[in-house]
Structure formats: structure tokens, C-alpha cells
Amino acid sequence: DAGVIQSPRHEVTEMGQEVTLRCKPISGHNSLFWYRQTMMRGLELLIYFNNNVPIDDSGMPEDRFSAKMPNASFSTLKIQPSEPRDSAVYFCASRLGGSASGSHNEQFFGPGTRLTVL
Amino acid sequence: QKEVEQDPGPLSVPEGAIVSLNCTYSNSAFQYFMWYRQYSRKGPELLMYTYSSGNKEDGRFTAQVDKSSKYISLFIRDSQPSDSATYLCAITDSWGKLQFGAGTQVVVTP
């Protein structure tokens, strides 16, 4: 089993550029989560999809951030325009089961994308 | 104030010692209590989860929940250098939205 796949693993960009992070969840998992991890704020949930539908995007910091899940095997997180304060490690996680029924199920995390915005 | 509070450490212990980690939470609606382990430059991985108050053991690891005090703990017995990692408590509501603590960095020295 390949686990959750994220790309790129590292991204260095300049302020103002568009950044697109990609995630392939574990096959058969129907819930997908995007997190951001920084030293200051820890691990924060940005957005959560269930069956490709965004359920909770209250963690998305501002309109510069957007996420899509066009199908069950692919999701993107886009930042446009990027700013230095967006520098962080972005994790994607997937889980089997929907909201209430799968709430205790394990979330499997990908290796993360380390984003640096200069 | 964050809904889940956890001391970030670092916590340094000699090999073989007991490691004691804890978190407090504020929302009594939280239902599932989890501990994730995160090695440097890796994603978190689930270590243990529990639902009810009381203890749950898995090998050298014991998770403890006290819902009346809104307090959860993780104990690692006979700690090994391979246990050196960041340990994050995570608590979920009925919809499966995880709230993570800040994570405690643990260093086990040989």
C-alpha cells in the first residue's frame, strides 16, 4: 500500500507566486483533510472533504487559499498569491468513513510538503 | 485559548525511564482521544486512541483519560532512543474533526 502521496515534497517560491500542492489519498478512503503545521501554531486543520465535497473550510486562513477535490483520488491546495507567512509544512491526510460514522477512524498522513515563500 | 493545551517540552529522559505526557481540553463534547507520534520530517502516525475514561494499554504505551477533569495522559514505559519523537494529543468531536495539541518533543538519551 503506497499510503497518502503528496507532491512536491519541497517547494521554494517567491512572494506573490501561485503555489499548488497535490495529494493522492489512500484508495478507498472517502475523507480527506488538509493541515498546516508551523512551530508557532502547531498542526491546524485547513479543510475537510467527505466524498469529494468540502464539509468544513473554516480553517482556511483567507481567500488566497483554495482547495479542490475533483475526484476520489486527487486533491489540490492552492495559494495565490503566496506570502512569506504561508511558509509551513502542509500535510494531507485521508480516512476511511464519513463524518459521524468514521469519526474515530485513523487518519493516515502523507509525508508533507515543506513550503518556503521568500 | 486553544481547545487543547499541551506542553511543547522538550522533555529529555534517560533510556529506560518512564515518559509521562499530558494534555488538557476544554470542550466536553469531545468524544475520541488519540495520541499521534511524529518523527522528524515525517507525517504524524496514530499511536493509540480511546473513547472512555480509564486506561488503555498497548505494549509499553498506556493512554489514560479522565473526562471529569478533561485531562488525558500517555505513559511510555522502558523508554528507548527510538521513542524520540514529537507526541501530539488529538481529540475529535462526533464529526471527526481533530483538534491537535501543540505536541511535546521527547528525547530519550542512551
XYZ file of C-alpha atoms in Angstrom:
228
model
C 0.000 0.000 0.000
C 1.528 3.307 -1.100
C -0.100 5.394 1.601
C -1.007 9.028 1.118
C 1.109 10.615 -1.598
C 1.937 14.310 -1.632
C 3.820 16.378 -4.167
C 6.025 18.241 -4.296
C 7.923 17.321 -1.120
C 9.657 20.684 -1.073
C 8.667 23.951 -2.681
C 10.555 27.229 -2.608
C 8.871 30.180 -4.240
C 8.866 33.934 -4.186
C 6.226 36.096 -2.640
C 3.332 36.704 -4.980
C 3.675 33.462 -6.900
C 0.974 30.824 -7.128
C 1.627 27.568 -5.310
C -0.226 24.313 -5.902
C 0.121 21.365 -3.559
C -1.138 17.947 -4.566
C -2.441 14.945 -2.691
C -3.447 11.409 -3.609
C -5.344 9.752 -0.739
C -5.302 6.059 0.073
C -7.520 4.162 -2.320
C -10.961 3.572 -0.842
C -10.725 6.337 1.747
C -13.570 8.786 1.401
C -12.485 11.563 3.744
C -9.564 13.891 3.043
C -8.014 16.548 5.218
C -5.511 19.347 4.591
C -3.432 20.536 7.554
C -0.762 23.152 8.046
C 1.993 22.782 10.651
C 4.164 25.591 11.994
C 6.221 25.996 15.130
C 4.051 28.861 16.296
C 0.601 27.409 15.661
C 1.172 23.656 15.613
C -0.967 21.422 13.412
C -4.072 23.177 12.142
C -6.906 21.759 10.063
C -7.468 23.853 6.961
C -10.252 21.999 5.149
C -12.005 18.649 5.226
C -13.671 16.789 2.341
C -16.084 13.899 2.551
C -16.907 12.033 -0.666
C -15.175 14.830 -2.619
C -17.417 17.510 -1.102
C -15.937 20.220 1.150
C -17.537 19.811 4.569
C -15.656 22.296 6.714
C -13.350 25.007 5.394
C -13.433 27.177 8.496
C -9.699 26.696 8.945
C -8.762 28.169 5.587
C -6.901 31.330 6.608
C -8.117 33.659 3.876
C -9.285 33.909 0.307
C -5.795 33.387 -1.003
C -6.221 29.713 -0.092
C -8.441 27.373 -2.078
C -8.821 23.591 -2.200
C -10.467 21.254 -4.635
C -11.167 17.564 -4.860
C -12.281 16.818 -8.420
C -12.384 13.065 -7.805
C -11.823 10.487 -5.096
C -8.146 10.059 -5.874
C -6.872 13.616 -6.139
C -6.961 16.901 -4.258
C -5.159 20.215 -4.582
C -4.468 23.079 -2.218
C -3.677 26.338 -3.959
C -2.242 29.544 -2.543
C -2.485 32.617 -4.750
C -0.708 34.925 -4.165
C 1.702 33.359 -1.712
C 3.200 35.303 1.192
C 6.191 34.597 3.483
C 3.839 33.855 6.396
C 2.479 30.903 4.402
C 5.790 29.115 4.914
C 4.960 25.864 6.705
C 4.662 22.131 6.244
C 1.368 21.195 4.623
C 0.004 17.734 5.299
C -2.719 15.832 3.569
C -4.461 13.004 5.426
C -7.135 10.527 4.433
C -9.548 8.388 6.399
C -11.996 5.617 5.811
C -15.524 6.551 6.732
C -17.573 9.690 6.710
C -18.291 12.234 9.374
C -20.014 10.688 12.339
C -19.538 7.044 11.425
C -15.844 7.385 10.849
C -15.002 9.948 13.468
C -12.833 7.530 15.419
C -11.129 6.060 12.409
C -7.447 6.652 11.946
C -6.340 9.497 9.749
C -3.335 8.481 7.649
C -0.979 11.339 6.972
C 1.188 11.896 3.960
C 4.848 12.918 4.234
C 4.015 16.597 3.870
C 5.088 19.408 1.572
C 7.599 21.834 3.043
C 6.764 25.245 1.597
C 9.120 28.201 1.809
C 7.956 31.559 0.498
C 10.773 34.080 0.148
C -7.249 29.996 24.346
C -6.783 26.799 22.377
C -9.266 23.982 22.907
C -6.439 21.512 23.511
C -3.435 22.503 25.606
C -0.170 20.577 25.604
C 3.248 21.499 26.951
C 5.650 21.603 23.948
C 8.657 20.483 26.004
C 11.268 19.382 25.111
C 11.250 16.502 27.548
C 14.565 14.700 27.923
C 14.773 11.358 29.724
C 17.387 8.610 30.042
C 16.797 5.293 28.328
C 14.612 3.012 30.418
C 12.779 5.817 32.211
C 9.020 6.332 32.154
C 7.852 9.160 29.920
C 4.738 10.982 31.061
C 2.856 13.249 28.671
C -0.427 15.028 29.159
C -2.996 17.350 27.642
C -5.998 19.246 28.864
C -9.050 20.133 26.835
C -11.955 22.471 27.281
C -14.836 21.103 25.194
C -16.784 18.346 26.929
C -18.335 17.380 23.569
C -15.094 15.774 22.521
C -15.548 12.038 22.149
C -12.392 10.308 20.959
C -8.949 10.820 22.404
C -5.887 9.989 20.383
C -2.128 10.127 20.571
C -0.095 10.601 17.422
C 3.649 10.205 17.120
C 5.621 12.315 14.667
C 9.227 11.634 13.788
C 11.321 14.472 12.430
C 10.336 15.444 8.885
C 7.582 12.830 8.747
C 3.819 12.934 8.978
C 2.063 12.076 12.258
C 1.023 8.463 12.767
C -1.628 7.178 15.140
C -0.251 5.551 18.249
C -3.357 4.924 20.345
C -6.934 6.028 20.687
C -9.556 5.635 23.348
C -13.166 6.608 23.849
C -13.969 6.282 27.508
C -12.438 7.358 30.765
C -9.883 4.953 32.151
C -6.713 3.294 30.952
C -5.826 1.555 27.725
C -2.592 -0.361 27.307
C -0.685 -1.349 24.195
C 2.710 -2.821 24.881
C 4.882 -0.203 26.544
C 2.264 2.507 25.986
C -0.630 3.407 28.271
C -3.239 6.028 27.433
C -5.300 7.457 30.244
C -8.411 9.621 30.037
C -10.162 11.478 32.819
C -13.262 13.061 31.329
C -14.335 14.656 34.607
C -11.097 16.642 34.704
C -10.778 16.941 30.910
C -7.291 15.522 31.163
C -5.545 12.904 29.035
C -2.169 11.266 29.505
C 0.247 8.993 27.695
C 2.840 6.951 29.515
C 5.770 5.215 27.837
C 7.439 2.544 29.939
C 11.022 1.395 29.446
C 11.651 4.225 27.011
C 14.010 3.616 24.102
C 16.020 6.031 21.935
C 13.676 5.036 19.085
C 10.839 6.641 21.079
C 12.440 10.046 20.488
C 9.790 11.967 18.572
C 7.089 14.555 18.995
C 3.908 13.248 20.579
C 0.673 15.020 19.761
C -2.574 14.547 21.571
C -5.618 14.827 19.360
C -9.248 14.991 20.291
C -12.203 14.616 17.995
C -15.841 15.522 18.147
C -18.630 13.367 16.777
C -17.936 14.628 13.254
C -14.350 13.506 13.259
C -12.767 16.944 13.234
C -9.446 16.586 15.032
C -8.097 19.241 17.367
C -4.400 18.736 17.995
C -2.301 19.802 20.918
C 0.943 21.645 20.257
C 2.946 18.415 20.534
C 5.609 17.508 23.099
C 9.111 16.791 21.847
C 10.579 13.786 23.642
C 14.281 12.938 23.610
C 15.401 9.598 25.052
C 19.126 9.550 25.627
C 21.073 6.249 25.601
